[in-house]
């Protein structure tokens, strides 16, 4: 969860003390506000909101719950370990057959889509949004200098907490042929209001048209494209790694570098929890592939506007420019 609270200079020490108690992290500071990152179960999240309400909560962005099964001692992971190496030829062959091989084992059964259900006719795809593999965990951000003008757009929406509102919103994406890279939904700062944070690839012009269509949907109150303004973003990742006693120390060293926490440990596996942006999550996953990744669970991106106005991507670019001047 990202929570933005009103904090004066006189209240800042008290607020930071509460952040330490709940083991949170401050991700943005301005003259009159703090933006805080908190992870935990529903009870902890509720307690944080209750404690911070005395200062005045400005905005909240929450993800849903993710979970991985805790492993039992003595249980083998050999049949569940993910295949860490793949080639375009093998990926193409398995995708044609409708099944994927796991660690050289038998292919998993293929399933046919039911003939009934929600079917959306896709509008003429002039923007070619489908050619980007947005569901690939190593895909990352679309580069700003992409010749076609495509880039990842982070959209924040406020909607009424009403049945079917998420289905209506995602239906707009489906009809216009947009594949969603990530989606996070949770209660907002006001009762009865939910915040939807989603990431989709597209050009600036095509996203403007998309926002116009979303605003026409019933129960949608506000839509904002955060892409071109400074914003704080976070994503929660749970990764279960097959780890022998010899590999455990190396895995924990990698986890320490990424400030990941160990949430479960057995005699043959380690489960890590990490928060960060998309690039950090992908980098950790790539480094851990050599040990064998058993399972991965990731939330969608949550984002809030930085009241400080600090643009981390711009500062990173300026550091590179100054280095070569």
mmCIF file with all atom_site columns, N, CA and C in Angstrom, residues 152-223:
data_model
loop_
_atom_site.group_PDB
_atom_site.id
_atom_site.type_symbol
_atom_site.label_atom_id
_atom_site.label_alt_id
_atom_site.label_comp_id
_atom_site.label_asym_id
_atom_site.label_entity_id
_atom_site.label_seq_id
_atom_site.pdbx_PDB_ins_code
_atom_site.Cartn_x
_atom_site.Cartn_y
_atom_site.Cartn_z
_atom_site.occupancy
_atom_site.B_iso_or_equiv
_atom_site.pdbx_formal_charge
_atom_site.auth_seq_id
_atom_site.auth_comp_id
_atom_site.auth_asym_id
_atom_site.auth_atom_id
_atom_site.pdbx_PDB_model_num
ATOM 1   N N  . UNK A 1 152 ? 5.105   2.758  -21.870 1.00 0.00 ? 152 UNK A N  1
ATOM 2   C CA . UNK A 1 152 ? 4.186   2.320  -20.824 1.00 0.00 ? 152 UNK A CA 1
ATOM 3   C C  . UNK A 1 152 ? 3.511   3.537  -20.202 1.00 0.00 ? 152 UNK A C  1
ATOM 4   N N  . UNK A 1 153 ? 2.197   3.477  -20.078 1.00 0.00 ? 153 UNK A N  1
ATOM 5   C CA . UNK A 1 153 ? 1.432   4.555  -19.457 1.00 0.00 ? 153 UNK A CA 1
ATOM 6   C C  . UNK A 1 153 ? 0.810   4.045  -18.167 1.00 0.00 ? 153 UNK A C  1
ATOM 7   N N  . UNK A 1 154 ? 1.034   4.775  -17.082 1.00 0.00 ? 154 UNK A N  1
ATOM 8   C CA . UNK A 1 154 ? 0.457   4.435  -15.782 1.00 0.00 ? 154 UNK A CA 1
ATOM 9   C C  . UNK A 1 154 ? -0.799  5.266  -15.572 1.00 0.00 ? 154 UNK A C  1
ATOM 10  N N  . UNK A 1 155 ? -1.932  4.594  -15.446 1.00 0.00 ? 155 UNK A N  1
ATOM 11  C CA . UNK A 1 155 ? -3.226  5.260  -15.314 1.00 0.00 ? 155 UNK A CA 1
ATOM 12  C C  . UNK A 1 155 ? -3.783  5.030  -13.916 1.00 0.00 ? 155 UNK A C  1
ATOM 13  N N  . UNK A 1 156 ? -4.307  6.089  -13.313 1.00 0.00 ? 156 UNK A N  1
ATOM 14  C CA . UNK A 1 156 ? -4.931  6.005  -11.993 1.00 0.00 ? 156 UNK A CA 1
ATOM 15  C C  . UNK A 1 156 ? -6.390  6.426  -12.119 1.00 0.00 ? 156 UNK A C  1
ATOM 16  N N  . UNK A 1 157 ? -7.300  5.593  -11.611 1.00 0.00 ? 157 UNK A N  1
ATOM 17  C CA . UNK A 1 157 ? -8.736  5.859  -11.730 1.00 0.00 ? 157 UNK A CA 1
ATOM 18  C C  . UNK A 1 157 ? -9.397  5.763  -10.365 1.00 0.00 ? 157 UNK A C  1
ATOM 19  N N  . UNK A 1 158 ? -10.341 6.644  -10.121 1.00 0.00 ? 158 UNK A N  1
ATOM 20  C CA . UNK A 1 158 ? -11.206 6.562  -8.947  1.00 0.00 ? 158 UNK A CA 1
ATOM 21  C C  . UNK A 1 158 ? -12.595 6.157  -9.410  1.00 0.00 ? 158 UNK A C  1
ATOM 22  N N  . UNK A 1 159 ? -13.133 5.098  -8.802  1.00 0.00 ? 159 UNK A N  1
ATOM 23  C CA . UNK A 1 159 ? -14.440 4.573  -9.208  1.00 0.00 ? 159 UNK A CA 1
ATOM 24  C C  . UNK A 1 159 ? -15.283 4.314  -7.963  1.00 0.00 ? 159 UNK A C  1
ATOM 25  N N  . UNK A 1 160 ? -16.597 4.296  -8.153  1.00 0.00 ? 160 UNK A N  1
ATOM 26  C CA . UNK A 1 160 ? -17.483 3.890  -7.068  1.00 0.00 ? 160 UNK A CA 1
ATOM 27  C C  . UNK A 1 160 ? -17.308 2.404  -6.798  1.00 0.00 ? 160 UNK A C  1
ATOM 28  N N  . UNK A 1 161 ? -17.347 2.027  -5.539  1.00 0.00 ? 161 UNK A N  1
ATOM 29  C CA . UNK A 1 161 ? -17.217 0.618  -5.170  1.00 0.00 ? 161 UNK A CA 1
ATOM 30  C C  . UNK A 1 161 ? -18.558 -0.075 -5.410  1.00 0.00 ? 161 UNK A C  1
ATOM 31  N N  . UNK A 1 162 ? -18.843 -0.351 -6.688  1.00 0.00 ? 162 UNK A N  1
ATOM 32  C CA . UNK A 1 162 ? -20.125 -0.926 -7.091  1.00 0.00 ? 162 UNK A CA 1
ATOM 33  C C  . UNK A 1 162 ? -19.886 -2.216 -7.868  1.00 0.00 ? 162 UNK A C  1
ATOM 34  N N  . UNK A 1 163 ? -20.825 -3.160 -7.809  1.00 0.00 ? 163 UNK A N  1
ATOM 35  C CA . UNK A 1 163 ? -20.653 -4.421 -8.552  1.00 0.00 ? 163 UNK A CA 1
ATOM 36  C C  . UNK A 1 163 ? -20.546 -4.176 -10.054 1.00 0.00 ? 163 UNK A C  1
ATOM 37  N N  . UNK A 1 164 ? -19.568 -4.835 -10.682 1.00 0.00 ? 164 UNK A N  1
ATOM 38  C CA . UNK A 1 164 ? -19.427 -4.773 -12.131 1.00 0.00 ? 164 UNK A CA 1
ATOM 39  C C  . UNK A 1 164 ? -18.619 -3.620 -12.672 1.00 0.00 ? 164 UNK A C  1
ATOM 40  N N  . UNK A 1 165 ? -18.162 -2.696 -11.813 1.00 0.00 ? 165 UNK A N  1
ATOM 41  C CA . UNK A 1 165 ? -17.451 -1.530 -12.330 1.00 0.00 ? 165 UNK A CA 1
ATOM 42  C C  . UNK A 1 165 ? -16.113 -1.926 -12.939 1.00 0.00 ? 165 UNK A C  1
ATOM 43  N N  . UNK A 1 166 ? -15.392 -2.878 -12.338 1.00 0.00 ? 166 UNK A N  1
ATOM 44  C CA . UNK A 1 166 ? -14.112 -3.312 -12.896 1.00 0.00 ? 166 UNK A CA 1
ATOM 45  C C  . UNK A 1 166 ? -14.315 -3.992 -14.242 1.00 0.00 ? 166 UNK A C  1
ATOM 46  N N  . UNK A 1 167 ? -15.375 -4.777 -14.370 1.00 0.00 ? 167 UNK A N  1
ATOM 47  C CA . UNK A 1 167 ? -15.661 -5.447 -15.635 1.00 0.00 ? 167 UNK A CA 1
ATOM 48  C C  . UNK A 1 167 ? -15.958 -4.434 -16.734 1.00 0.00 ? 167 UNK A C  1
ATOM 49  N N  . UNK A 1 168 ? -16.668 -3.369 -16.393 1.00 0.00 ? 168 UNK A N  1
ATOM 50  C CA . UNK A 1 168 ? -16.981 -2.349 -17.396 1.00 0.00 ? 168 UNK A CA 1
ATOM 51  C C  . UNK A 1 168 ? -15.729 -1.586 -17.822 1.00 0.00 ? 168 UNK A C  1
ATOM 52  N N  . UNK A 1 169 ? -14.848 -1.302 -16.865 1.00 0.00 ? 169 UNK A N  1
ATOM 53  C CA . UNK A 1 169 ? -13.617 -0.575 -17.197 1.00 0.00 ? 169 UNK A CA 1
ATOM 54  C C  . UNK A 1 169 ? -12.702 -1.424 -18.073 1.00 0.00 ? 169 UNK A C  1
ATOM 55  N N  . UNK A 1 170 ? -12.471 -2.677 -17.682 1.00 0.00 ? 170 UNK A N  1
ATOM 56  C CA . UNK A 1 170 ? -11.604 -3.544 -18.487 1.00 0.00 ? 170 UNK A CA 1
ATOM 57  C C  . UNK A 1 170 ? -12.223 -3.850 -19.840 1.00 0.00 ? 170 UNK A C  1
ATOM 58  N N  . UNK A 1 171 ? -13.554 -3.787 -19.922 1.00 0.00 ? 171 UNK A N  1
ATOM 59  C CA . UNK A 1 171 ? -14.207 -3.977 -21.213 1.00 0.00 ? 171 UNK A CA 1
ATOM 60  C C  . UNK A 1 171 ? -13.831 -2.906 -22.220 1.00 0.00 ? 171 UNK A C  1
ATOM 61  N N  . UNK A 1 172 ? -13.591 -1.674 -21.740 1.00 0.00 ? 172 UNK A N  1
ATOM 62  C CA . UNK A 1 172 ? -13.148 -0.601 -22.633 1.00 0.00 ? 172 UNK A CA 1
ATOM 63  C C  . UNK A 1 172 ? -11.779 -0.932 -23.219 1.00 0.00 ? 172 UNK A C  1
ATOM 64  N N  . UNK A 1 173 ? -10.874 -1.455 -22.389 1.00 0.00 ? 173 UNK A N  1
ATOM 65  C CA . UNK A 1 173 ? -9.549  -1.855 -22.878 1.00 0.00 ? 173 UNK A CA 1
ATOM 66  C C  . UNK A 1 173 ? -9.675  -2.975 -23.907 1.00 0.00 ? 173 UNK A C  1
ATOM 67  N N  . UNK A 1 174 ? -10.524 -3.956 -23.620 1.00 0.00 ? 174 UNK A N  1
ATOM 68  C CA . UNK A 1 174 ? -10.661 -5.101 -24.520 1.00 0.00 ? 174 UNK A CA 1
ATOM 69  C C  . UNK A 1 174 ? -11.240 -4.688 -25.865 1.00 0.00 ? 174 UNK A C  1
ATOM 70  N N  . UNK A 1 175 ? -12.239 -3.822 -25.859 1.00 0.00 ? 175 UNK A N  1
ATOM 71  C CA . UNK A 1 175 ? -12.866 -3.414 -27.121 1.00 0.00 ? 175 UNK A CA 1
ATOM 72  C C  . UNK A 1 175 ? -11.901 -2.638 -28.003 1.00 0.00 ? 175 UNK A C  1
ATOM 73  N N  . UNK A 1 176 ? -10.997 -1.885 -27.390 1.00 0.00 ? 176 UNK A N  1
ATOM 74  C CA . UNK A 1 176 ? -10.046 -1.092 -28.166 1.00 0.00 ? 176 UNK A CA 1
ATOM 75  C C  . UNK A 1 176 ? -8.737  -1.834 -28.415 1.00 0.00 ? 176 UNK A C  1
ATOM 76  N N  . UNK A 1 177 ? -8.644  -3.091 -27.989 1.00 0.00 ? 177 UNK A N  1
ATOM 77  C CA . UNK A 1 177 ? -7.481  -3.912 -28.309 1.00 0.00 ? 177 UNK A CA 1
ATOM 78  C C  . UNK A 1 177 ? -6.267  -3.642 -27.460 1.00 0.00 ? 177 UNK A C  1
ATOM 79  N N  . UNK A 1 178 ? -6.449  -3.190 -26.218 1.00 0.00 ? 178 UNK A N  1
ATOM 80  C CA . UNK A 1 178 ? -5.310  -2.918 -25.342 1.00 0.00 ? 178 UNK A CA 1
ATOM 81  C C  . UNK A 1 178 ? -5.071  -4.098 -24.415 1.00 0.00 ? 178 UNK A C  1
ATOM 82  N N  . UNK A 1 179 ? -3.834  -4.559 -24.359 1.00 0.00 ? 179 UNK A N  1
ATOM 83  C CA . UNK A 1 179 ? -3.454  -5.623 -23.436 1.00 0.00 ? 179 UNK A CA 1
ATOM 84  C C  . UNK A 1 179 ? -2.883  -4.973 -22.182 1.00 0.00 ? 179 UNK A C  1
ATOM 85  N N  . UNK A 1 180 ? -3.427  -5.295 -21.030 1.00 0.00 ? 180 UNK A N  1
ATOM 86  C CA . UNK A 1 180 ? -3.041  -4.653 -19.778 1.00 0.00 ? 180 UNK A CA 1
ATOM 87  C C  . UNK A 1 180 ? -1.781  -5.309 -19.227 1.00 0.00 ? 180 UNK A C  1
ATOM 88  N N  . UNK A 1 181 ? -0.768  -4.499 -18.937 1.00 0.00 ? 181 UNK A N  1
ATOM 89  C CA . UNK A 1 181 ? 0.477   -5.024 -18.371 1.00 0.00 ? 181 UNK A CA 1
ATOM 90  C C  . UNK A 1 181 ? 0.321   -5.348 -16.893 1.00 0.00 ? 181 UNK A C  1
ATOM 91  N N  . UNK A 1 182 ? -0.320  -4.473 -16.136 1.00 0.00 ? 182 UNK A N  1
ATOM 92  C CA . UNK A 1 182 ? -0.565  -4.748 -14.719 1.00 0.00 ? 182 UNK A CA 1
ATOM 93  C C  . UNK A 1 182 ? -1.845  -4.049 -14.292 1.00 0.00 ? 182 UNK A C  1
ATOM 94  N N  . UNK A 1 183 ? -2.453  -4.584 -13.227 1.00 0.00 ? 183 UNK A N  1
ATOM 95  C CA . UNK A 1 183 ? -3.727  -4.061 -12.735 1.00 0.00 ? 183 UNK A CA 1
ATOM 96  C C  . UNK A 1 183 ? -3.771  -4.233 -11.222 1.00 0.00 ? 183 UNK A C  1
ATOM 97  N N  . UNK A 1 184 ? -4.040  -3.160 -10.499 1.00 0.00 ? 184 UNK A N  1
ATOM 98  C CA . UNK A 1 184 ? -4.148  -3.204 -9.037  1.00 0.00 ? 184 UNK A CA 1
ATOM 99  C C  . UNK A 1 184 ? -5.396  -2.442 -8.621  1.00 0.00 ? 184 UNK A C  1
ATOM 100 N N  . UNK A 1 185 ? -6.190  -3.059 -7.764  1.00 0.00 ? 185 UNK A N  1
ATOM 101 C CA . UNK A 1 185 ? -7.450  -2.466 -7.316  1.00 0.00 ? 185 UNK A CA 1
ATOM 102 C C  . UNK A 1 185 ? -7.526  -2.561 -5.799  1.00 0.00 ? 185 UNK A C  1
ATOM 103 N N  . UNK A 1 186 ? -7.955  -1.490 -5.153  1.00 0.00 ? 186 UNK A N  1
ATOM 104 C CA . UNK A 1 186 ? -8.113  -1.510 -3.704  1.00 0.00 ? 186 UNK A CA 1
ATOM 105 C C  . UNK A 1 186 ? -8.896  -0.302 -3.232  1.00 0.00 ? 186 UNK A C  1
ATOM 106 N N  . UNK A 1 187 ? -9.334  -0.318 -1.974  1.00 0.00 ? 187 UNK A N  1
ATOM 107 C CA . UNK A 1 187 ? -10.073 0.823  -1.417  1.00 0.00 ? 187 UNK A CA 1
ATOM 108 C C  . UNK A 1 187 ? -9.239  2.101  -1.456  1.00 0.00 ? 187 UNK A C  1
ATOM 109 N N  . UNK A 1 188 ? -9.888  3.213  -1.755  1.00 0.00 ? 188 UNK A N  1
ATOM 110 C CA . UNK A 1 188 ? -9.217  4.509  -1.780  1.00 0.00 ? 188 UNK A CA 1
ATOM 111 C C  . UNK A 1 188 ? -9.336  5.173  -0.410  1.00 0.00 ? 188 UNK A C  1
ATOM 112 N N  . UNK A 1 189 ? -9.002  6.458  -0.364  1.00 0.00 ? 189 UNK A N  1
ATOM 113 C CA . UNK A 1 189 ? -8.972  7.166  0.915   1.00 0.00 ? 189 UNK A CA 1
ATOM 114 C C  . UNK A 1 189 ? -10.367 7.468  1.463   1.00 0.00 ? 189 UNK A C  1
ATOM 115 N N  . UNK A 1 190 ? -11.399 7.450  0.606   1.00 0.00 ? 190 UNK A N  1
ATOM 116 C CA . UNK A 1 190 ? -12.766 7.720  1.048   1.00 0.00 ? 190 UNK A CA 1
ATOM 117 C C  . UNK A 1 190 ? -13.592 6.441  1.018   1.00 0.00 ? 190 UNK A C  1
ATOM 118 N N  . UNK A 1 191 ? -14.445 6.213  2.013   1.00 0.00 ? 191 UNK A N  1
ATOM 119 C CA . UNK A 1 191 ? -15.297 5.015  2.013   1.00 0.00 ? 191 UNK A CA 1
ATOM 120 C C  . UNK A 1 191 ? -16.202 4.983  0.786   1.00 0.00 ? 191 UNK A C  1
ATOM 121 N N  . UNK A 1 192 ? -16.355 3.793  0.209   1.00 0.00 ? 192 UNK A N  1
ATOM 122 C CA . UNK A 1 192 ? -17.203 3.641  -0.959  1.00 0.00 ? 192 UNK A CA 1
ATOM 123 C C  . UNK A 1 192 ? -16.523 3.959  -2.273  1.00 0.00 ? 192 UNK A C  1
ATOM 124 N N  . UNK A 1 193 ? -15.242 4.351  -2.231  1.00 0.00 ? 193 UNK A N  1
ATOM 125 C CA . UNK A 1 193 ? -14.478 4.682  -3.436  1.00 0.00 ? 193 UNK A CA 1
ATOM 126 C C  . UNK A 1 193 ? -13.295 3.732  -3.543  1.00 0.00 ? 193 UNK A C  1
ATOM 127 N N  . UNK A 1 194 ? -13.048 3.231  -4.743  1.00 0.00 ? 194 UNK A N  1
ATOM 128 C CA . UNK A 1 194 ? -11.892 2.367  -5.003  1.00 0.00 ? 194 UNK A CA 1
ATOM 129 C C  . UNK A 1 194 ? -10.962 3.031  -6.001  1.00 0.00 ? 194 UNK A C  1
ATOM 130 N N  . UNK A 1 195 ? -9.674  2.696  -5.899  1.00 0.00 ? 195 UNK A N  1
ATOM 131 C CA . UNK A 1 195 ? -8.677  3.208  -6.841  1.00 0.00 ? 195 UNK A CA 1
ATOM 132 C C  . UNK A 1 195 ? -8.168  2.060  -7.699  1.00 0.00 ? 195 UNK A C  1
ATOM 133 N N  . UNK A 1 196 ? -8.201  2.260  -8.999  1.00 0.00 ? 196 UNK A N  1
ATOM 134 C CA . UNK A 1 196 ? -7.672  1.296  -9.958  1.00 0.00 ? 196 UNK A CA 1
ATOM 135 C C  . UNK A 1 196 ? -6.401  1.879  -10.560 1.00 0.00 ? 196 UNK A C  1
ATOM 136 N N  . UNK A 1 197 ? -5.308  1.158  -10.450 1.00 0.00 ? 197 UNK A N  1
ATOM 137 C CA . UNK A 1 197 ? -4.041  1.562  -11.074 1.00 0.00 ? 197 UNK A CA 1
ATOM 138 C C  . UNK A 1 197 ? -3.684  0.521  -12.117 1.00 0.00 ? 197 UNK A C  1
ATOM 139 N N  . UNK A 1 198 ? -3.494  0.962  -13.344 1.00 0.00 ? 198 UNK A N  1
ATOM 140 C CA . UNK A 1 198 ? -3.200  0.025  -14.424 1.00 0.00 ? 198 UNK A CA 1
ATOM 141 C C  . UNK A 1 198 ? -2.094  0.578  -15.306 1.00 0.00 ? 198 UNK A C  1
ATOM 142 N N  . UNK A 1 199 ? -1.383  -0.313 -15.971 1.00 0.00 ? 199 UNK A N  1
ATOM 143 C CA . UNK A 1 199 ? -0.291  0.056  -16.872 1.00 0.00 ? 199 UNK A CA 1
ATOM 144 C C  . UNK A 1 199 ? -0.583  -0.544 -18.239 1.00 0.00 ? 199 UNK A C  1
ATOM 145 N N  . UNK A 1 200 ? -0.610  0.297  -19.259 1.00 0.00 ? 200 UNK A N  1
ATOM 146 C CA . UNK A 1 200 ? -0.880  -0.160 -20.625 1.00 0.00 ? 200 UNK A CA 1
ATOM 147 C C  . UNK A 1 200 ? 0.112   0.507  -21.571 1.00 0.00 ? 200 UNK A C  1
ATOM 148 N N  . UNK A 1 201 ? 0.517   -0.178 -22.644 1.00 0.00 ? 201 UNK A N  1
ATOM 149 C CA . UNK A 1 201 ? 1.394   0.445  -23.634 1.00 0.00 ? 201 UNK A CA 1
ATOM 150 C C  . UNK A 1 201 ? 0.581   1.180  -24.685 1.00 0.00 ? 201 UNK A C  1
ATOM 151 N N  . UNK A 1 202 ? 1.126   2.290  -25.157 1.00 0.00 ? 202 UNK A N  1
ATOM 152 C CA . UNK A 1 202 ? 0.443   3.039  -26.200 1.00 0.00 ? 202 UNK A CA 1
ATOM 153 C C  . UNK A 1 202 ? 1.128   4.361  -26.448 1.00 0.00 ? 202 UNK A C  1
ATOM 154 N N  . UNK A 1 203 ? 0.676   5.064  -27.475 1.00 0.00 ? 203 UNK A N  1
ATOM 155 C CA . UNK A 1 203 ? 1.179   6.403  -27.754 1.00 0.00 ? 203 UNK A CA 1
ATOM 156 C C  . UNK A 1 203 ? 0.398   7.407  -26.917 1.00 0.00 ? 203 UNK A C  1
ATOM 157 N N  . UNK A 1 204 ? 0.933   8.614  -26.789 1.00 0.00 ? 204 UNK A N  1
ATOM 158 C CA . UNK A 1 204 ? 0.238   9.643  -26.021 1.00 0.00 ? 204 UNK A CA 1
ATOM 159 C C  . UNK A 1 204 ? -1.138  9.933  -26.609 1.00 0.00 ? 204 UNK A C  1
ATOM 160 N N  . UNK A 1 205 ? -1.220  9.959  -27.928 1.00 0.00 ? 205 UNK A N  1
ATOM 161 C CA . UNK A 1 205 ? -2.488  10.272 -28.584 1.00 0.00 ? 205 UNK A CA 1
ATOM 162 C C  . UNK A 1 205 ? -3.516  9.175  -28.366 1.00 0.00 ? 205 UNK A C  1
ATOM 163 N N  . UNK A 1 206 ? -3.085  7.912  -28.489 1.00 0.00 ? 206 UNK A N  1
ATOM 164 C CA . UNK A 1 206 ? -4.033  6.811  -28.319 1.00 0.00 ? 206 UNK A CA 1
ATOM 165 C C  . UNK A 1 206 ? -4.514  6.704  -26.873 1.00 0.00 ? 206 UNK A C  1
ATOM 166 N N  . UNK A 1 207 ? -3.644  7.009  -25.908 1.00 0.00 ? 207 UNK A N  1
ATOM 167 C CA . UNK A 1 207 ? -4.043  6.949  -24.503 1.00 0.00 ? 207 UNK A CA 1
ATOM 168 C C  . UNK A 1 207 ? -5.043  8.056  -24.180 1.00 0.00 ? 207 UNK A C  1
ATOM 169 N N  . UNK A 1 208 ? -4.884  9.231  -24.797 1.00 0.00 ? 208 UNK A N  1
ATOM 170 C CA . UNK A 1 208 ? -5.863  10.303 -24.584 1.00 0.00 ? 208 UNK A CA 1
ATOM 171 C C  . UNK A 1 208 ? -7.252  9.870  -25.039 1.00 0.00 ? 208 UNK A C  1
ATOM 172 N N  . UNK A 1 209 ? -7.312  9.195  -26.178 1.00 0.00 ? 209 UNK A N  1
ATOM 173 C CA . UNK A 1 209 ? -8.602  8.694  -26.663 1.00 0.00 ? 209 UNK A CA 1
ATOM 174 C C  . UNK A 1 209 ? -9.163  7.640  -25.714 1.00 0.00 ? 209 UNK A C  1
ATOM 175 N N  . UNK A 1 210 ? -8.268  6.794  -25.189 1.00 0.00 ? 210 UNK A N  1
ATOM 176 C CA . UNK A 1 210 ? -8.706  5.755  -24.264 1.00 0.00 ? 210 UNK A CA 1
ATOM 177 C C  . UNK A 1 210 ? -9.288  6.364  -22.988 1.00 0.00 ? 210 UNK A C  1
ATOM 178 N N  . UNK A 1 211 ? -8.638  7.407  -22.452 1.00 0.00 ? 211 UNK A N  1
ATOM 179 C CA . UNK A 1 211 ? -9.133  8.047  -21.234 1.00 0.00 ? 211 UNK A CA 1
ATOM 180 C C  . UNK A 1 211 ? -10.506 8.669  -21.453 1.00 0.00 ? 211 UNK A C  1
ATOM 181 N N  . UNK A 1 212 ? -10.720 9.218  -22.646 1.00 0.00 ? 212 UNK A N  1
ATOM 182 C CA . UNK A 1 212 ? -12.029 9.797  -22.960 1.00 0.00 ? 212 UNK A CA 1
ATOM 183 C C  . UNK A 1 212 ? -13.122 8.748  -22.908 1.00 0.00 ? 212 UNK A C  1
ATOM 184 N N  . UNK A 1 213 ? -12.817 7.550  -23.422 1.00 0.00 ? 213 UNK A N  1
ATOM 185 C CA . UNK A 1 213 ? -13.797 6.463  -23.399 1.00 0.00 ? 213 UNK A CA 1
ATOM 186 C C  . UNK A 1 213 ? -14.041 5.955  -21.976 1.00 0.00 ? 213 UNK A C  1
ATOM 187 N N  . UNK A 1 214 ? -12.979 5.881  -21.164 1.00 0.00 ? 214 UNK A N  1
ATOM 188 C CA . UNK A 1 214 ? -13.132 5.381  -19.796 1.00 0.00 ? 214 UNK A CA 1
ATOM 189 C C  . UNK A 1 214 ? -14.001 6.322  -18.964 1.00 0.00 ? 214 UNK A C  1
ATOM 190 N N  . UNK A 1 215 ? -13.863 7.636  -19.178 1.00 0.00 ? 215 UNK A N  1
ATOM 191 C CA . UNK A 1 215 ? -14.648 8.606  -18.416 1.00 0.00 ? 215 UNK A CA 1
ATOM 192 C C  . UNK A 1 215 ? -16.142 8.495  -18.694 1.00 0.00 ? 215 UNK A C  1
ATOM 193 N N  . UNK A 1 216 ? -16.502 7.877  -19.807 1.00 0.00 ? 216 UNK A N  1
ATOM 194 C CA . UNK A 1 216 ? -17.918 7.700  -20.142 1.00 0.00 ? 216 UNK A CA 1
ATOM 195 C C  . UNK A 1 216 ? -18.548 6.519  -19.411 1.00 0.00 ? 216 UNK A C  1
ATOM 196 N N  . UNK A 1 217 ? -17.721 5.687  -18.778 1.00 0.00 ? 217 UNK A N  1
ATOM 197 C CA . UNK A 1 217 ? -18.225 4.492  -18.107 1.00 0.00 ? 217 UNK A CA 1
ATOM 198 C C  . UNK A 1 217 ? -18.937 4.882  -16.816 1.00 0.00 ? 217 UNK A C  1
ATOM 199 N N  . UNK A 1 218 ? -20.045 4.212  -16.534 1.00 0.00 ? 218 UNK A N  1
ATOM 200 C CA . UNK A 1 218 ? -20.806 4.462  -15.311 1.00 0.00 ? 218 UNK A CA 1
ATOM 201 C C  . UNK A 1 218 ? -19.953 4.136  -14.086 1.00 0.00 ? 218 UNK A C  1
ATOM 202 N N  . UNK A 1 219 ? -20.030 4.968  -13.069 1.00 0.00 ? 219 UNK A N  1
ATOM 203 C CA . UNK A 1 219 ? -19.337 4.819  -11.785 1.00 0.00 ? 219 UNK A CA 1
ATOM 204 C C  . UNK A 1 219 ? -17.858 5.179  -11.846 1.00 0.00 ? 219 UNK A C  1
ATOM 205 N N  . UNK A 1 220 ? -17.341 5.636  -12.979 1.00 0.00 ? 220 UNK A N  1
ATOM 206 C CA . UNK A 1 220 ? -15.966 6.139  -13.048 1.00 0.00 ? 220 UNK A CA 1
ATOM 207 C C  . UNK A 1 220 ? -15.980 7.621  -12.690 1.00 0.00 ? 220 UNK A C  1
ATOM 208 N N  . UNK A 1 221 ? -15.245 7.998  -11.657 1.00 0.00 ? 221 UNK A N  1
ATOM 209 C CA . UNK A 1 221 ? -15.264 9.369  -11.151 1.00 0.00 ? 221 UNK A CA 1
ATOM 210 C C  . UNK A 1 221 ? -14.121 10.221 -11.683 1.00 0.00 ? 221 UNK A C  1
ATOM 211 N N  . UNK A 1 222 ? -12.939 9.619  -11.828 1.00 0.00 ? 222 UNK A N  1
ATOM 212 C CA . UNK A 1 222 ? -11.761 10.383 -12.241 1.00 0.00 ? 222 UNK A CA 1
ATOM 213 C C  . UNK A 1 222 ? -10.751 9.454  -12.888 1.00 0.00 ? 222 UNK A C  1
ATOM 214 N N  . UNK A 1 223 ? -10.097 9.935  -13.933 1.00 0.00 ? 223 UNK A N  1
ATOM 215 C CA . UNK A 1 223 ? -9.034  9.184  -14.606 1.00 0.00 ? 223 UNK A CA 1
ATOM 216 C C  . UNK A 1 223 ? -7.858  10.119 -14.815 1.00 0.00 ? 223 UNK A C  1
#
